[in-house]
Amino acid sequence: MQKELDKPTGITPEIQAYIDSLVQNVSQEISQKYESRIAEMWEQFRLAQAKRYLPQSEKFPAQGCLFNEAESLIDSGPSDDEPEMETVTYTRKRGRKPINPDLPREVIEYDLPVDEKTCPCCQGKLHTIGVETSEQLEIIPKQVKVLRHERKKYACRHCENHGEGSKIITASMPRQPLPGSIATAGTLATVAVSKYADGLPLYRIEKELARVGVDIQRTTLANWMIKTAELLSPIYQAMRRALLKEQVIHGDETTLQVLKEPGKKAQSKSYLWAYSSPEQSTSPVVLFEYQSGRAHTYPKVFLDGYEGTIMTDGYSAWRMLDKVTHLGCWAHARRKFKDALDLSPKKAGQAKQALSYIQKLYAIEKKAQSLSTAERHAMRRKESIPILESFHSWLNKAAAKLLPQSPMGKAVSYALKQWAYLEKYVDDGEYPIDNNRVERDIRPVATGRKAWLFADTQSGANASATLFSIMLSCRANGVEPYAYLRHVLTELPQREEGSDVSDLLPYSNTPVQ
């Protein structure tokens, strides 16, 4: 039998008790550390599952920036320290919508045969008493035709007979958007709208054209889009100058993969930086700029000389911009509390209390929508500031009791770190409460990216930024993008370089033919 080791000599019971307590404390600390880490990983897993499989509960009503919490909060009343929830319900009219009265009509008449225009009772002659009408919608697929340009040529008969030669004079034709190309302004507009408004990748557009007898390779289509974007550069720059005159600019960024970038792997991320005018702008524009990175120097250069107000999320690159007033986005803060609520098994507790505070703030914004700037500012000072003060106090108390890495702890930490920017919107009636304006503008980019996945070259990425800017600026102004692009691509080539293009901007109210 192995001899049992004797305990070290010279250790008093007090020292042994102290060593035992240290070992126990270290064991408990290690156990708590790993238990906390395991709990955090489970929370992250549940959140990922919820985002993937559960229905999203952030709903944007017609007003654009208000949230409906009815689907996420239980019916029990608020606790003593919880503000009363105000829920807004939105309804939609049922039934078939009438056909657009502005669409062209083709009348098809139906009449009785001549031998049936007699009364079956008395055999008398029938006379017309009215017309029974009904309407159907006839949709015709893409129609393709070839424009054959015939330029007549003239010569002088006298010079032919009596001179050394006759000078030939050929009738001129309008300058084309892409000289030497078979694409007309309408063709370029069709391809641009299909990809950048409807989200179709070029290979699908190639197949769609093939079905109507047009054989054009996707490389040709890509080249058309790059040259079209270059032609539209004066429009883009004019909209940028208009944007820099706005009191408030919304900013955000989204990823874009570009395969052929110098010094970067094909799998690396590039970015489209997005800038948008505020909701109340009289000249609404949405602009995208392609950049290979996410550094603060990119928005700094784009917004060079701007000294107004920037509404962004909490990304630090935006906060590094100088000479501007920074606003924080309440939608981002709310989203983190909503994630914490999704992970709560009882759908109640602190996350629900935080969301009820935020809902109160949005309810005030709903009431203030129809007010003037001064009236909205006064309402915010009177009604929103007390809620903000109460919420800030609640956040400080909650932070002392939460684990920093828990979903609720992260949500509270984010709100406290961004608080100086989040509460800033009450200082002016023109300031927005959130950054949802530009996030809605980015959504079509994200949707299209799921279909076409990446840009091949930097030229293609720059073209995408320009054409997305045109499409979404048209949407912001309620302008039909195909008609607008066809008009602009027809008109721009006729003008000299550097000429005024203000009448061609989406918000110019110039009739589009």
Short mmCIF file of C-alpha atoms in Angstrom, two decimals:
data_model
loop_
_atom_site.label_atom_id
_atom_site.label_comp_id
_atom_site.label_asym_id
_atom_site.label_seq_id
_atom_site.Cartn_x
_atom_site.Cartn_y
_atom_site.Cartn_z
CA MET A 1 0.00 0.00 0.00
CA GLN A 2 1.28 3.46 -0.92
CA LYS A 3 2.33 5.38 2.10
CA GLU A 4 0.01 8.31 2.81
CA LEU A 5 1.83 11.63 2.61
CA ASP A 6 1.98 13.54 5.80
CA LYS A 7 0.65 17.06 5.94
CA PRO A 8 3.31 19.78 5.94
CA THR A 9 4.53 20.54 9.37
CA GLY A 10 4.56 24.03 10.89
CA ILE A 11 1.10 25.11 9.60
CA THR A 12 -1.18 26.32 12.30
CA PRO A 13 -4.95 25.69 12.15
CA GLU A 14 -5.49 29.42 11.46
CA ILE A 15 -3.17 29.36 8.42
CA GLN A 16 -4.77 26.15 7.17
CA ALA A 17 -8.24 27.71 7.51
CA TYR A 18 -7.06 30.77 5.57
CA ILE A 19 -5.63 28.57 2.78
CA ASP A 20 -8.87 26.60 2.61
CA SER A 21 -10.91 29.80 2.36
CA LEU A 22 -8.67 31.08 -0.47
CA VAL A 23 -9.06 27.82 -2.38
CA GLN A 24 -12.82 27.95 -1.90
CA ASN A 25 -13.05 31.59 -3.02
CA VAL A 26 -10.93 30.94 -6.12
CA SER A 27 -13.05 27.91 -6.98
CA GLN A 28 -16.25 29.92 -6.59
CA GLU A 29 -14.83 32.78 -8.69
CA ILE A 30 -13.79 30.40 -11.47
CA SER A 31 -17.16 28.64 -11.31
CA GLN A 32 -19.06 31.94 -11.48
CA LYS A 33 -16.89 33.12 -14.35
CA TYR A 34 -17.58 30.03 -16.44
CA GLU A 35 -21.26 29.94 -15.50
CA SER A 36 -21.57 33.60 -16.57
CA ARG A 37 -19.78 32.85 -19.83
CA ILE A 38 -21.97 29.83 -20.54
CA ALA A 39 -25.12 31.85 -19.77
CA GLU A 40 -23.93 34.62 -22.10
CA MET A 41 -23.31 32.12 -24.91
CA TRP A 42 -26.77 30.61 -24.45
CA GLU A 43 -28.32 34.09 -24.61
CA GLN A 44 -26.44 34.84 -27.81
CA PHE A 45 -27.61 31.54 -29.28
CA ARG A 46 -31.25 32.20 -28.35
CA LEU A 47 -31.04 35.72 -29.79
CA ALA A 48 -29.61 34.38 -33.07
CA GLN A 49 -32.40 31.80 -33.24
CA ALA A 50 -35.02 34.46 -32.52
CA LYS A 51 -33.70 36.75 -35.24
CA ARG A 52 -33.68 33.90 -37.73
CA TYR A 53 -36.98 32.18 -37.05
CA LEU A 54 -39.28 34.49 -35.09
CA PRO A 55 -41.34 37.19 -36.83
CA GLN A 56 -39.83 40.64 -36.59
CA SER A 57 -41.95 42.91 -34.41
CA GLU A 58 -40.59 46.28 -35.49
CA LYS A 59 -43.36 47.65 -37.67
CA PHE A 60 -43.16 50.98 -39.44
CA PRO A 61 -46.57 52.58 -39.88
CA ALA A 62 -47.42 55.12 -42.51
CA GLN A 63 -46.05 57.94 -40.37
CA GLY A 64 -42.58 56.46 -40.82
CA CYS A 65 -40.97 56.58 -37.38
CA LEU A 66 -43.42 55.21 -34.81
CA PHE A 67 -43.46 51.73 -33.30
CA ASN A 68 -46.36 49.50 -32.43
CA GLU A 69 -45.59 47.56 -29.28
CA ALA A 70 -48.92 45.74 -29.09
CA GLU A 71 -47.47 42.52 -30.45
CA SER A 72 -44.63 42.30 -27.91
CA LEU A 73 -46.03 43.38 -24.55
CA ILE A 74 -48.23 41.34 -22.22
CA ASP A 75 -51.62 42.53 -21.11
CA SER A 76 -50.75 43.00 -17.46
CA GLY A 77 -50.78 46.54 -16.11
CA PRO A 78 -47.61 48.53 -15.39
CA SER A 79 -45.79 48.20 -12.09
CA ASP A 80 -45.45 51.06 -9.64
CA ASP A 81 -42.15 52.29 -11.11
CA GLU A 82 -43.13 51.61 -14.70
CA PRO A 83 -44.72 54.29 -16.94
CA GLU A 84 -48.11 53.49 -18.38
CA MET A 85 -47.95 52.02 -21.86
CA GLU A 86 -49.66 53.86 -24.70
CA THR A 87 -50.45 51.51 -27.59
CA VAL A 88 -51.36 52.73 -31.06
CA THR A 89 -53.38 50.50 -33.40
CA TYR A 90 -53.23 50.81 -37.17
CA THR A 91 -55.86 49.45 -39.55
CA ARG A 92 -55.81 48.83 -43.28
CA LYS A 93 -58.78 49.11 -45.61
CA ARG A 94 -59.92 45.80 -47.04
CA GLY A 95 -61.09 45.02 -50.53
CA ARG A 96 -59.71 45.46 -54.03
CA LYS A 97 -58.04 48.75 -54.79
CA PRO A 98 -59.39 50.67 -57.81
CA ILE A 99 -57.29 50.61 -60.98
CA ASN A 100 -55.16 53.71 -61.37
CA PRO A 101 -57.29 56.25 -63.30
CA ASP A 102 -54.16 57.72 -64.94
CA LEU A 103 -53.44 54.53 -66.88
CA PRO A 104 -54.40 54.63 -70.59
CA ARG A 105 -57.73 53.04 -71.46
CA GLU A 106 -58.68 51.01 -74.51
CA VAL A 107 -62.44 50.73 -74.96
CA ILE A 108 -63.83 47.45 -76.29
CA GLU A 109 -67.51 47.68 -77.27
CA TYR A 110 -69.94 44.77 -77.28
CA ASP A 111 -73.29 45.08 -79.07
CA LEU A 112 -76.22 42.78 -79.80
CA PRO A 113 -76.43 41.22 -83.24
CA VAL A 114 -78.88 43.01 -85.54
CA ASP A 115 -81.34 40.12 -85.48
CA GLU A 116 -81.47 40.24 -81.66
CA LYS A 117 -82.41 43.94 -81.41
CA THR A 118 -86.13 43.12 -81.28
CA CYS A 119 -88.25 42.62 -78.18
CA PRO A 120 -88.88 38.91 -77.50
CA CYS A 121 -92.38 39.77 -76.21
CA CYS A 122 -93.91 42.13 -78.77
CA GLN A 123 -91.26 42.02 -81.49
CA GLY A 124 -90.83 45.81 -81.16
CA LYS A 125 -87.50 47.52 -81.89
CA LEU A 126 -85.10 47.79 -78.93
CA HIS A 127 -83.38 51.07 -78.12
CA THR A 128 -80.19 51.76 -76.10
CA ILE A 129 -80.76 52.75 -72.47
CA GLY A 130 -77.19 52.67 -71.15
CA VAL A 131 -73.87 50.86 -70.95
CA GLU A 132 -72.70 48.34 -68.39
CA THR A 133 -68.96 48.74 -67.79
CA SER A 134 -66.23 46.70 -66.15
CA GLU A 135 -62.45 47.02 -66.23
CA GLN A 136 -59.59 44.55 -66.42
CA LEU A 137 -55.86 45.12 -66.22
CA GLU A 138 -53.92 44.11 -69.34
CA ILE A 139 -50.15 43.82 -68.79
CA ILE A 140 -47.92 43.48 -71.85
CA PRO A 141 -44.44 41.97 -71.39
CA LYS A 142 -41.32 43.85 -72.46
CA GLN A 143 -41.69 45.02 -76.02
CA VAL A 144 -38.52 45.49 -78.04
CA LYS A 145 -38.13 47.39 -81.30
CA VAL A 146 -35.20 48.63 -83.33
CA LEU A 147 -34.83 52.34 -84.06
CA ARG A 148 -33.37 52.66 -87.53
CA HIS A 149 -31.80 56.11 -87.92
CA GLU A 150 -31.76 57.29 -91.52
CA ARG A 151 -29.86 60.52 -91.98
CA LYS A 152 -30.44 61.99 -95.40
CA LYS A 153 -27.40 63.15 -97.35
CA TYR A 154 -27.36 66.12 -99.71
CA ALA A 155 -24.99 67.30 -102.41
CA CYS A 156 -24.92 70.26 -104.82
CA ARG A 157 -25.76 69.39 -108.46
CA HIS A 158 -24.02 72.49 -109.79
CA CYS A 159 -20.78 71.70 -107.97
CA GLU A 160 -20.99 68.11 -109.16
CA ASN A 161 -21.22 69.25 -112.82
CA HIS A 162 -19.02 72.33 -112.86
CA GLY A 163 -16.78 72.16 -109.79
CA GLU A 164 -13.94 69.97 -108.64
CA GLY A 165 -16.26 68.16 -106.28
CA SER A 166 -19.43 68.46 -104.26
CA LYS A 167 -19.47 68.73 -100.47
CA ILE A 168 -21.82 66.17 -98.93
CA ILE A 169 -24.06 67.48 -96.13
CA THR A 170 -25.70 64.92 -93.85
CA ALA A 171 -28.69 65.64 -91.64
CA SER A 172 -27.77 65.68 -87.95
CA MET A 173 -29.34 63.54 -85.25
CA PRO A 174 -29.51 64.16 -81.49
CA ARG A 175 -26.44 63.18 -79.51
CA GLN A 176 -26.85 59.80 -77.87
CA PRO A 177 -26.11 58.91 -74.23
CA LEU A 178 -23.52 56.31 -75.28
CA PRO A 179 -22.14 57.27 -78.73
CA GLY A 180 -21.56 54.23 -80.93
CA SER A 181 -23.66 51.97 -78.70
CA ILE A 182 -26.86 50.21 -79.71
CA ALA A 183 -28.46 51.24 -76.38
CA THR A 184 -30.93 54.09 -76.37
CA ALA A 185 -31.83 56.19 -73.32
CA GLY A 186 -34.87 53.96 -72.80
CA THR A 187 -32.78 50.80 -72.93
CA LEU A 188 -30.29 52.13 -70.37
CA ALA A 189 -33.14 53.25 -68.14
CA THR A 190 -34.77 49.81 -68.36
CA VAL A 191 -31.60 47.97 -67.33
CA ALA A 192 -30.82 50.45 -64.54
CA VAL A 193 -34.31 50.24 -63.05
CA SER A 194 -34.34 46.43 -63.29
CA LYS A 195 -31.10 46.11 -61.32
CA TYR A 196 -31.07 49.07 -58.94
CA ALA A 197 -34.79 49.52 -58.27
CA ASP A 198 -36.08 45.95 -58.70
CA GLY A 199 -32.96 44.14 -57.44
CA LEU A 200 -32.45 41.87 -60.48
CA PRO A 201 -28.87 40.70 -61.13
CA LEU A 202 -27.53 41.24 -64.64
CA TYR A 203 -27.59 37.56 -65.54
CA ARG A 204 -31.37 37.50 -64.99
CA ILE A 205 -31.79 40.64 -67.06
CA GLU A 206 -29.71 38.92 -69.76
CA LYS A 207 -32.10 35.95 -69.75
CA GLU A 208 -35.16 38.20 -69.70
CA LEU A 209 -33.93 40.03 -72.80
CA ALA A 210 -33.11 36.73 -74.51
CA ARG A 211 -36.78 35.68 -74.16
CA VAL A 212 -37.82 38.62 -76.33
CA GLY A 213 -35.13 37.97 -78.93
CA VAL A 214 -32.33 40.26 -77.73
CA ASP A 215 -28.91 38.66 -77.29
CA ILE A 216 -26.79 40.92 -75.04
CA GLN A 217 -24.08 39.62 -72.73
CA ARG A 218 -24.07 40.63 -69.08
CA THR A 219 -20.57 42.11 -69.50
CA THR A 220 -22.07 44.51 -72.03
CA LEU A 221 -24.90 45.36 -69.63
CA ALA A 222 -22.35 46.03 -66.85
CA ASN A 223 -20.36 48.30 -69.14
CA TRP A 224 -23.54 50.19 -70.02
CA MET A 225 -24.27 50.80 -66.33
CA ILE A 226 -20.75 52.08 -65.63
CA LYS A 227 -20.92 54.55 -68.52
CA THR A 228 -24.47 55.57 -67.57
CA ALA A 229 -23.30 56.38 -64.04
CA GLU A 230 -20.47 58.49 -65.45
CA LEU A 231 -22.96 60.40 -67.60
CA LEU A 232 -25.15 61.01 -64.52
CA SER A 233 -22.25 62.41 -62.48
CA PRO A 234 -23.43 66.06 -62.86
CA ILE A 235 -26.82 65.06 -61.39
CA TYR A 236 -25.11 63.28 -58.49
CA GLN A 237 -22.85 66.24 -57.71
CA ALA A 238 -25.75 68.69 -57.89
CA MET A 239 -27.71 66.57 -55.39
CA ARG A 240 -24.66 66.43 -53.11
CA ARG A 241 -24.45 70.23 -53.10
CA ALA A 242 -28.15 70.38 -52.23
CA LEU A 243 -27.68 67.86 -49.41
CA LEU A 244 -24.90 69.89 -47.80
CA LYS A 245 -27.33 72.82 -47.47
CA GLU A 246 -29.71 70.82 -45.25
CA GLN A 247 -29.95 71.60 -41.55
CA VAL A 248 -29.94 67.86 -40.72
CA ILE A 249 -28.29 64.96 -42.57
CA HIS A 250 -28.91 61.28 -41.81
CA GLY A 251 -25.87 59.02 -42.14
CA ASP A 252 -25.27 55.27 -42.13
CA GLU A 253 -23.21 52.63 -43.93
CA THR A 254 -23.75 49.15 -45.32
CA THR A 255 -21.42 46.48 -46.61
CA LEU A 256 -20.56 45.77 -50.23
CA GLN A 257 -18.25 43.05 -51.51
CA VAL A 258 -15.96 44.08 -54.38
CA LEU A 259 -13.97 41.25 -55.93
CA LYS A 260 -11.17 43.19 -57.61
CA GLU A 261 -9.79 45.80 -55.22
CA PRO A 262 -6.07 46.60 -55.13
CA GLY A 263 -4.41 45.19 -52.03
CA LYS A 264 -7.53 43.42 -50.73
CA LYS A 265 -8.84 39.89 -50.83
CA ALA A 266 -12.01 39.19 -52.78
CA GLN A 267 -13.73 38.05 -49.57
CA SER A 268 -13.06 41.32 -47.73
CA LYS A 269 -15.75 43.90 -47.02
CA SER A 270 -16.12 47.30 -48.62
CA TYR A 271 -18.83 49.83 -47.84
CA LEU A 272 -21.52 52.02 -49.30
CA TRP A 273 -21.81 55.12 -47.11
CA ALA A 274 -25.36 56.49 -47.17
CA TYR A 275 -26.48 60.09 -46.66
CA SER A 276 -30.07 61.32 -46.67
CA SER A 277 -31.92 64.59 -46.27
CA PRO A 278 -34.48 64.89 -43.44
CA GLU A 279 -38.15 63.98 -43.74
CA GLN A 280 -39.31 67.60 -43.97
CA SER A 281 -36.86 68.56 -46.74
CA THR A 282 -38.27 70.33 -49.79
CA SER A 283 -35.49 68.85 -51.95
CA PRO A 284 -35.17 65.26 -50.67
CA VAL A 285 -32.14 63.33 -51.85
CA VAL A 286 -30.47 60.04 -50.95
CA LEU A 287 -26.79 59.62 -51.81
CA PHE A 288 -24.47 56.63 -51.64
CA GLU A 289 -20.69 56.71 -51.85
CA TYR A 290 -18.53 53.64 -52.35
CA GLN A 291 -15.40 53.36 -50.19
CA SER A 292 -13.06 50.46 -49.53
CA GLY A 293 -13.13 50.92 -45.74
CA ARG A 294 -15.03 52.16 -42.73
CA ALA A 295 -12.68 54.87 -41.44
CA HIS A 296 -13.93 58.28 -40.28
CA THR A 297 -11.98 59.99 -43.06
CA TYR A 298 -14.57 58.93 -45.66
CA PRO A 299 -17.60 60.82 -44.25
CA LYS A 300 -15.24 63.65 -43.28
CA VAL A 301 -14.23 64.16 -46.92
CA PHE A 302 -17.78 63.68 -48.27
CA LEU A 303 -19.21 66.21 -45.78
CA ASP A 304 -16.30 68.62 -46.14
CA GLY A 305 -17.38 72.08 -44.99
CA TYR A 306 -20.69 70.94 -43.49
CA GLU A 307 -21.46 72.47 -40.09
CA GLY A 308 -25.04 71.37 -39.50
CA THR A 309 -26.43 68.37 -37.63
CA ILE A 310 -25.72 64.67 -38.22
CA MET A 311 -28.12 61.90 -37.16
CA THR A 312 -26.33 58.53 -36.96
CA ASP A 313 -26.04 55.38 -34.92
CA GLY A 314 -23.38 54.96 -32.23
CA TYR A 315 -20.53 54.01 -34.57
CA SER A 316 -17.45 55.92 -33.41
CA ALA A 317 -16.38 57.04 -36.91
CA TRP A 318 -19.39 59.36 -37.12
CA ARG A 319 -18.68 60.83 -33.69
CA MET A 320 -15.20 61.88 -34.85
CA LEU A 321 -16.63 64.45 -37.28
CA ASP A 322 -15.85 68.00 -36.20
CA LYS A 323 -17.93 71.19 -36.36
CA VAL A 324 -21.25 69.34 -36.45
CA THR A 325 -23.98 68.62 -33.91
CA HIS A 326 -24.39 64.90 -33.28
CA LEU A 327 -27.76 63.22 -32.68
CA GLY A 328 -28.26 59.66 -31.42
CA CYS A 329 -30.78 57.22 -32.82
CA TRP A 330 -33.53 56.05 -30.47
CA ALA A 331 -34.42 53.21 -32.84
CA HIS A 332 -30.98 51.68 -32.28
CA ALA A 333 -31.30 52.03 -28.51
CA ARG A 334 -34.79 50.53 -28.59
CA ARG A 335 -33.63 47.60 -30.72
CA LYS A 336 -31.21 46.45 -28.05
CA PHE A 337 -33.94 46.45 -25.40
CA LYS A 338 -36.20 44.59 -27.83
CA ASP A 339 -33.51 41.90 -28.22
CA ALA A 340 -33.33 41.60 -24.44
CA LEU A 341 -37.13 41.28 -24.29
CA ASP A 342 -37.07 38.49 -26.90
CA LEU A 343 -34.71 36.54 -24.63
CA SER A 344 -36.88 37.07 -21.57
CA PRO A 345 -38.99 33.93 -20.95
CA LYS A 346 -41.88 35.89 -19.42
CA LYS A 347 -41.76 38.84 -21.85
CA ALA A 348 -41.72 41.20 -18.91
CA GLY A 349 -39.34 42.77 -16.43
CA GLN A 350 -36.74 45.48 -17.03
CA ALA A 351 -36.70 45.20 -20.82
CA LYS A 352 -40.44 45.84 -20.92
CA GLN A 353 -40.06 48.84 -18.63
CA ALA A 354 -37.34 50.34 -20.84
CA LEU A 355 -39.46 49.83 -23.96
CA SER A 356 -42.43 51.52 -22.29
CA TYR A 357 -40.31 54.64 -21.65
CA ILE A 358 -39.26 54.72 -25.30
CA GLN A 359 -42.82 54.13 -26.47
CA LYS A 360 -43.87 57.19 -24.48
CA LEU A 361 -41.31 59.28 -26.36
CA TYR A 362 -42.58 58.03 -29.73
CA ALA A 363 -46.19 58.68 -28.73
CA ILE A 364 -45.26 62.33 -28.18
CA GLU A 365 -43.60 62.41 -31.61
CA LYS A 366 -46.81 61.09 -33.17
CA LYS A 367 -48.82 63.89 -31.61
CA ALA A 368 -46.25 66.46 -32.76
CA GLN A 369 -46.14 65.39 -36.41
CA SER A 370 -48.72 67.90 -37.61
CA LEU A 371 -47.30 70.78 -35.56
CA SER A 372 -44.98 73.54 -36.69
CA THR A 373 -41.30 73.42 -35.80
CA ALA A 374 -41.73 75.84 -32.89
CA GLU A 375 -44.79 74.00 -31.57
CA ARG A 376 -43.02 70.64 -31.81
CA HIS A 377 -40.04 72.05 -29.93
CA ALA A 378 -42.30 73.39 -27.18
CA MET A 379 -44.12 70.05 -26.85
CA ARG A 380 -40.85 68.17 -26.58
CA ARG A 381 -39.58 70.52 -23.87
CA LYS A 382 -42.79 70.15 -21.91
CA GLU A 383 -43.56 66.43 -22.32
CA SER A 384 -40.44 64.58 -23.52
CA ILE A 385 -37.85 66.04 -21.13
CA PRO A 386 -39.55 64.71 -17.95
CA ILE A 387 -39.70 61.24 -19.49
CA LEU A 388 -36.05 61.43 -20.51
CA GLU A 389 -35.00 62.49 -17.01
CA SER A 390 -36.99 59.68 -15.44
CA PHE A 391 -35.64 57.14 -17.93
CA HIS A 392 -32.04 58.25 -17.36
CA SER A 393 -32.45 57.83 -13.62
CA TRP A 394 -33.97 54.40 -14.16
CA LEU A 395 -31.06 53.37 -16.42
CA ASN A 396 -28.46 54.38 -13.81
CA LYS A 397 -30.21 52.32 -11.15
CA ALA A 398 -30.61 49.33 -13.47
CA ALA A 399 -26.95 49.43 -14.55
CA ALA A 400 -25.78 48.83 -10.96
CA LYS A 401 -27.73 45.55 -10.76
CA LEU A 402 -27.10 44.01 -14.20
CA LEU A 403 -24.32 41.82 -15.55
CA PRO A 404 -22.44 43.95 -18.09
CA GLN A 405 -22.36 41.18 -20.71
CA SER A 406 -26.01 40.18 -20.45
CA PRO A 407 -28.36 41.40 -23.22
CA MET A 408 -30.09 43.77 -20.83
CA GLY A 409 -26.74 44.95 -19.45
CA LYS A 410 -25.50 45.69 -22.97
CA ALA A 411 -28.70 47.57 -23.82
CA VAL A 412 -28.48 49.73 -20.70
CA SER A 413 -24.76 50.34 -21.24
CA TYR A 414 -25.35 51.43 -24.85
CA ALA A 415 -28.13 53.83 -23.85
CA LEU A 416 -26.01 55.42 -21.10
CA LYS A 417 -22.94 55.81 -23.33
CA GLN A 418 -25.03 57.42 -26.07
CA TRP A 419 -27.23 59.44 -23.73
CA ALA A 420 -25.75 62.85 -24.57
CA TYR A 421 -26.63 62.22 -28.23
CA LEU A 422 -29.97 60.50 -27.58
CA GLU A 423 -31.44 63.38 -25.60
CA LYS A 424 -30.20 66.05 -28.01
CA TYR A 425 -33.21 65.82 -30.32
CA VAL A 426 -35.40 67.80 -27.89
CA ASP A 427 -33.26 70.93 -28.45
CA ASP A 428 -34.83 71.71 -31.83
CA GLY A 429 -38.16 70.96 -33.46
CA GLU A 430 -36.40 70.13 -36.73
CA TYR A 431 -34.33 67.34 -35.19
CA PRO A 432 -35.51 63.74 -35.84
CA ILE A 433 -35.84 61.24 -33.02
CA ASP A 434 -34.21 58.39 -34.94
CA ASN A 435 -32.26 57.41 -38.03
CA ASN A 436 -35.02 55.37 -39.64
CA ARG A 437 -35.09 57.66 -42.68
CA VAL A 438 -31.72 56.50 -44.00
CA GLU A 439 -32.20 52.93 -42.77
CA ARG A 440 -35.28 52.66 -45.00
CA ASP A 441 -33.18 53.95 -47.87
CA ILE A 442 -30.50 51.33 -47.28
CA ARG A 443 -33.01 48.47 -47.30
CA PRO A 444 -33.30 48.23 -51.13
CA VAL A 445 -29.51 47.99 -51.31
CA ALA A 446 -29.51 45.09 -48.86
CA THR A 447 -32.35 43.39 -50.75
CA GLY A 448 -30.59 43.74 -54.10
CA ARG A 449 -27.30 42.56 -52.62
CA LYS A 450 -28.89 39.20 -51.76
CA ALA A 451 -29.51 38.70 -55.48
CA TRP A 452 -26.39 40.07 -57.19
CA LEU A 453 -24.08 39.39 -54.18
CA PHE A 454 -21.09 41.55 -55.15
CA ALA A 455 -19.56 44.11 -57.49
CA ASP A 456 -16.80 42.88 -59.75
CA THR A 457 -14.66 46.03 -59.94
CA GLN A 458 -14.32 49.40 -58.26
CA SER A 459 -15.84 51.03 -61.34
CA GLY A 460 -18.90 48.84 -60.91
CA ALA A 461 -19.11 49.71 -57.21
CA ASN A 462 -18.96 53.44 -57.99
CA ALA A 463 -21.64 52.98 -60.66
CA SER A 464 -23.84 51.15 -58.15
CA ALA A 465 -23.46 54.01 -55.66
CA THR A 466 -24.50 56.58 -58.27
CA LEU A 467 -27.44 54.62 -59.66
CA PHE A 468 -28.74 53.65 -56.23
CA SER A 469 -28.62 57.36 -55.39
CA ILE A 470 -30.72 58.20 -58.44
CA MET A 471 -33.28 55.44 -57.80
CA LEU A 472 -33.81 56.23 -54.12
CA SER A 473 -33.88 59.98 -54.69
CA CYS A 474 -36.65 59.36 -57.23
CA ARG A 475 -38.51 57.32 -54.63
CA ALA A 476 -38.08 60.07 -52.04
CA ASN A 477 -39.66 62.55 -54.46
CA GLY A 478 -42.43 60.27 -55.71
CA VAL A 479 -40.94 60.23 -59.23
CA GLU A 480 -41.26 57.19 -61.50
CA PRO A 481 -37.60 56.15 -62.05
CA TYR A 482 -37.85 54.79 -65.61
CA ALA A 483 -39.55 57.91 -67.00
CA TYR A 484 -37.11 60.13 -65.08
CA LEU A 485 -33.99 58.29 -66.26
CA ARG A 486 -35.15 58.15 -69.85
CA HIS A 487 -35.78 61.89 -69.81
CA VAL A 488 -32.45 62.74 -68.16
CA LEU A 489 -30.39 60.40 -70.34
CA THR A 490 -31.99 61.93 -73.42
CA GLU A 491 -31.46 65.52 -72.29
CA LEU A 492 -27.99 65.39 -70.70
CA PRO A 493 -26.06 64.55 -73.91
CA GLN A 494 -27.51 67.64 -75.59
CA ARG A 495 -25.94 69.95 -73.01
CA GLU A 496 -22.40 71.20 -72.84
CA GLU A 497 -20.12 70.07 -70.04
CA GLY A 498 -20.53 72.20 -66.92
CA SER A 499 -23.97 73.53 -67.88
CA ASP A 500 -26.77 73.96 -65.35
CA VAL A 501 -28.68 70.76 -64.57
CA SER A 502 -30.96 72.07 -61.82
CA ASP A 503 -34.05 71.47 -63.96
CA LEU A 504 -33.10 67.78 -64.27
CA LEU A 505 -32.94 66.99 -60.55
CA PRO A 506 -35.61 64.64 -59.15
CA TYR A 507 -37.16 67.40 -57.01
CA SER A 508 -37.18 70.07 -59.75
CA ASN A 509 -40.89 69.53 -60.55
CA THR A 510 -40.03 69.68 -64.25
CA PRO A 511 -42.56 67.62 -66.24
CA VAL A 512 -41.07 64.33 -67.41
CA GLN A 513 -42.12 63.22 -70.87
#
